[in-house]
Amino acid sequence: MSDMYTKHASKYGEVVKENIYNALLERPSTMAMLDNLSGKRVIDMGCGSGIYTEWFLTQGVESVTCIDASTDMVELVKAKMGDQVNAYVQDLSLGLPNEADNSADVIVCPLVLHYIEDLKPVFQEVYRVLKPEGYMVFSTHHPFADFECSVTKNYFDRELIEEEWNTVGEPVTVRFFRRSLTEITEAISASGLAISKISEGEVDERAKAISEDIYHHLKANPNFIFIRCDKLR
Ligand SMILES: C[S@@+](CC[C@H](N)C(=O)[O-])C[C@H]1O[C@@H](n2cnc3c(N)ncnc32)[C@H](O)[C@@H]1O
């Protein structure tokens, strides 16, 4: 687990409130793939500081469960939202052992899956926990964008990439898995989930006022990919 989500959890939670990549690209693009959440049982998988959960609570959901491998992140969520949510620590690569079969209407998993090496068991668990006709929406690094970091230069290899990110105002080492679109879609299909929508996102026009360079880069280059998958039965 990177220091980004432990030692710097609080700062990370502040930065993502208004930055371009999360607030003006990732979140609006993920939210655009969600139906009305009123009355729904939602799981925020890899909830981070709970920025999605805060929004879910304004949407009339029946319940939100917040899950993250970082104790610091879960503590932030508990401090902010108390007993409005059920928040607990769980490494998603070990599944969702606390969640019952057919119990969730919607599972949202923004910017988490690139930290997990083997996606197949994760999607199997999502399938088990979703109710029939439930769905999952997730975002992750765009395979095309991440290929720029490839060391092997073989797009179809899965590679553990190490980078320094300045997200919180100082360089922090982050490791993530780069993989092909085929690897992602095959893990989904193997679980029984059906992909119903793929999007490459769209940066909000307000980004231009913050950084013309980043705005024009994101207008011309994919950065994240957004996938909705449904449990049809
Ligand atoms: C980029 S942050 C995204 C947080 C939140 N989804 C958001 O969009 O603001 C990634 C989150 O994934 C969590 N994470 C990373 N690996 C995980 C794992 N194996 N199981 C559960 N959570 C994990 C991190 O602790 C961190 O909170």
Coordinates of C-alpha atoms in Angstrom, one line a residue, residues 72-191:
D72 CA -6.3 5.6 7.6
M73 CA -8.9 6.0 4.8
V74 CA -11.5 4.0 6.7
E75 CA -10.9 6.2 9.8
L76 CA -11.4 9.3 7.7
V77 CA -14.7 8.0 6.4
K78 CA -15.9 7.0 9.9
A79 CA -14.9 10.5 11.3
K80 CA -16.8 12.3 8.5
M81 CA -19.9 10.1 8.2
G82 CA -20.2 8.1 11.4
D83 CA -23.0 5.7 11.6
Q84 CA -24.6 6.9 8.3
V85 CA -22.3 4.3 6.7
N86 CA -20.9 0.9 7.4
A87 CA -17.1 1.4 6.9
Y88 CA -14.5 -1.3 7.4
V89 CA -11.0 -2.3 6.3
Q90 CA -10.6 -5.1 3.8
D91 CA -8.1 -6.0 1.1
L92 CA -10.2 -6.5 -2.0
S93 CA -7.7 -8.9 -3.5
L94 CA -9.0 -11.3 -0.7
G95 CA -12.6 -10.8 -1.8
L96 CA -15.6 -9.4 0.1
P97 CA -16.0 -12.1 2.8
N98 CA -18.3 -9.8 5.0
E99 CA -20.8 -9.2 2.2
A100 CA -23.7 -11.6 1.7
D101 CA -24.7 -13.1 -1.7
N102 CA -27.1 -11.1 -3.8
S103 CA -27.1 -8.2 -1.3
A104 CA -26.0 -5.0 -3.3
D105 CA -27.8 -3.1 -6.0
V106 CA -24.7 -1.1 -7.1
I107 CA -21.0 -1.5 -6.6
V108 CA -18.8 1.5 -7.4
C109 CA -15.0 1.1 -7.6
P110 CA -13.2 4.2 -8.8
L111 CA -9.4 4.1 -9.4
V112 CA -8.7 1.0 -7.4
L113 CA -8.4 -2.0 -9.6
H114 CA -4.9 -1.1 -11.0
Y115 CA -3.6 -1.8 -7.5
I116 CA -4.8 -5.4 -7.6
E117 CA -2.7 -8.0 -9.5
D118 CA -5.4 -10.6 -10.3
L119 CA -8.7 -9.1 -11.2
K120 CA -10.6 -12.4 -11.8
P121 CA -11.4 -13.2 -8.1
V122 CA -12.4 -9.6 -7.6
F123 CA -15.0 -9.7 -10.4
Q124 CA -16.2 -13.1 -9.2
E125 CA -16.9 -11.6 -5.7
V126 CA -18.6 -8.6 -7.3
Y127 CA -20.9 -11.1 -9.2
R128 CA -21.6 -13.0 -6.0
V129 CA -22.5 -9.9 -4.0
L130 CA -24.6 -8.1 -6.6
K131 CA -28.3 -8.7 -6.7
P132 CA -29.6 -10.0 -10.0
E133 CA -30.0 -6.9 -12.2
G134 CA -27.5 -5.1 -10.1
Y135 CA -24.4 -3.5 -11.6
M136 CA -20.9 -2.4 -11.0
V137 CA -19.2 0.8 -12.4
F138 CA -15.5 1.1 -12.1
S139 CA -12.7 3.3 -13.4
T140 CA -9.1 2.5 -13.9
H141 CA -6.0 3.7 -15.7
H142 CA -6.6 3.6 -19.5
P143 CA -4.5 0.7 -20.9
F144 CA -3.4 2.9 -23.8
A145 CA -2.2 5.7 -21.5
D146 CA -0.3 3.3 -19.2
F147 CA 1.4 1.6 -22.1
E148 CA 3.7 4.7 -22.2
C149 CA 5.2 3.4 -18.9
S150 CA 5.9 -0.1 -20.2
V151 CA 9.3 -1.4 -19.6
T152 CA 8.9 -4.6 -21.7
K153 CA 7.2 -2.7 -24.5
N154 CA 4.8 -5.7 -24.9
Y155 CA 1.3 -4.2 -24.5
F156 CA -0.1 -7.7 -23.5
D157 CA 2.3 -8.2 -20.6
R158 CA 1.0 -7.3 -17.1
E159 CA 3.7 -5.1 -15.5
L160 CA 4.1 -3.7 -12.0
I161 CA 5.0 0.0 -12.6
E162 CA 6.6 2.2 -10.0
E163 CA 6.2 6.0 -10.3
E164 CA 6.5 9.1 -8.2
W165 CA 3.4 11.2 -8.1
N166 CA 3.1 14.8 -6.9
T167 CA -0.6 14.6 -6.1
V168 CA -0.2 15.7 -2.5
G169 CA 2.4 18.4 -3.1
E170 CA 5.5 16.2 -2.6
P171 CA 6.7 13.1 -4.5
V172 CA 5.2 9.9 -3.2
T173 CA 6.1 6.5 -4.7
V174 CA 3.1 4.6 -6.1
R175 CA 3.1 1.1 -7.6
F176 CA 0.3 -0.1 -9.9
F177 CA -0.4 -2.8 -12.4
R178 CA -0.4 -2.0 -16.1
R179 CA -2.4 -4.4 -18.2
S180 CA -4.2 -4.8 -21.5
L181 CA -7.8 -4.0 -22.2
T182 CA -8.2 -7.7 -23.1
E183 CA -7.0 -8.8 -19.6
I184 CA -9.6 -6.5 -18.0
T185 CA -12.5 -7.5 -20.2
E186 CA -11.7 -11.2 -19.9
A187 CA -11.7 -11.0 -16.1
I188 CA -15.2 -9.4 -16.3
S189 CA -16.6 -11.9 -18.7
A190 CA -15.2 -14.9 -16.8
S191 CA -17.2 -13.8 -13.7

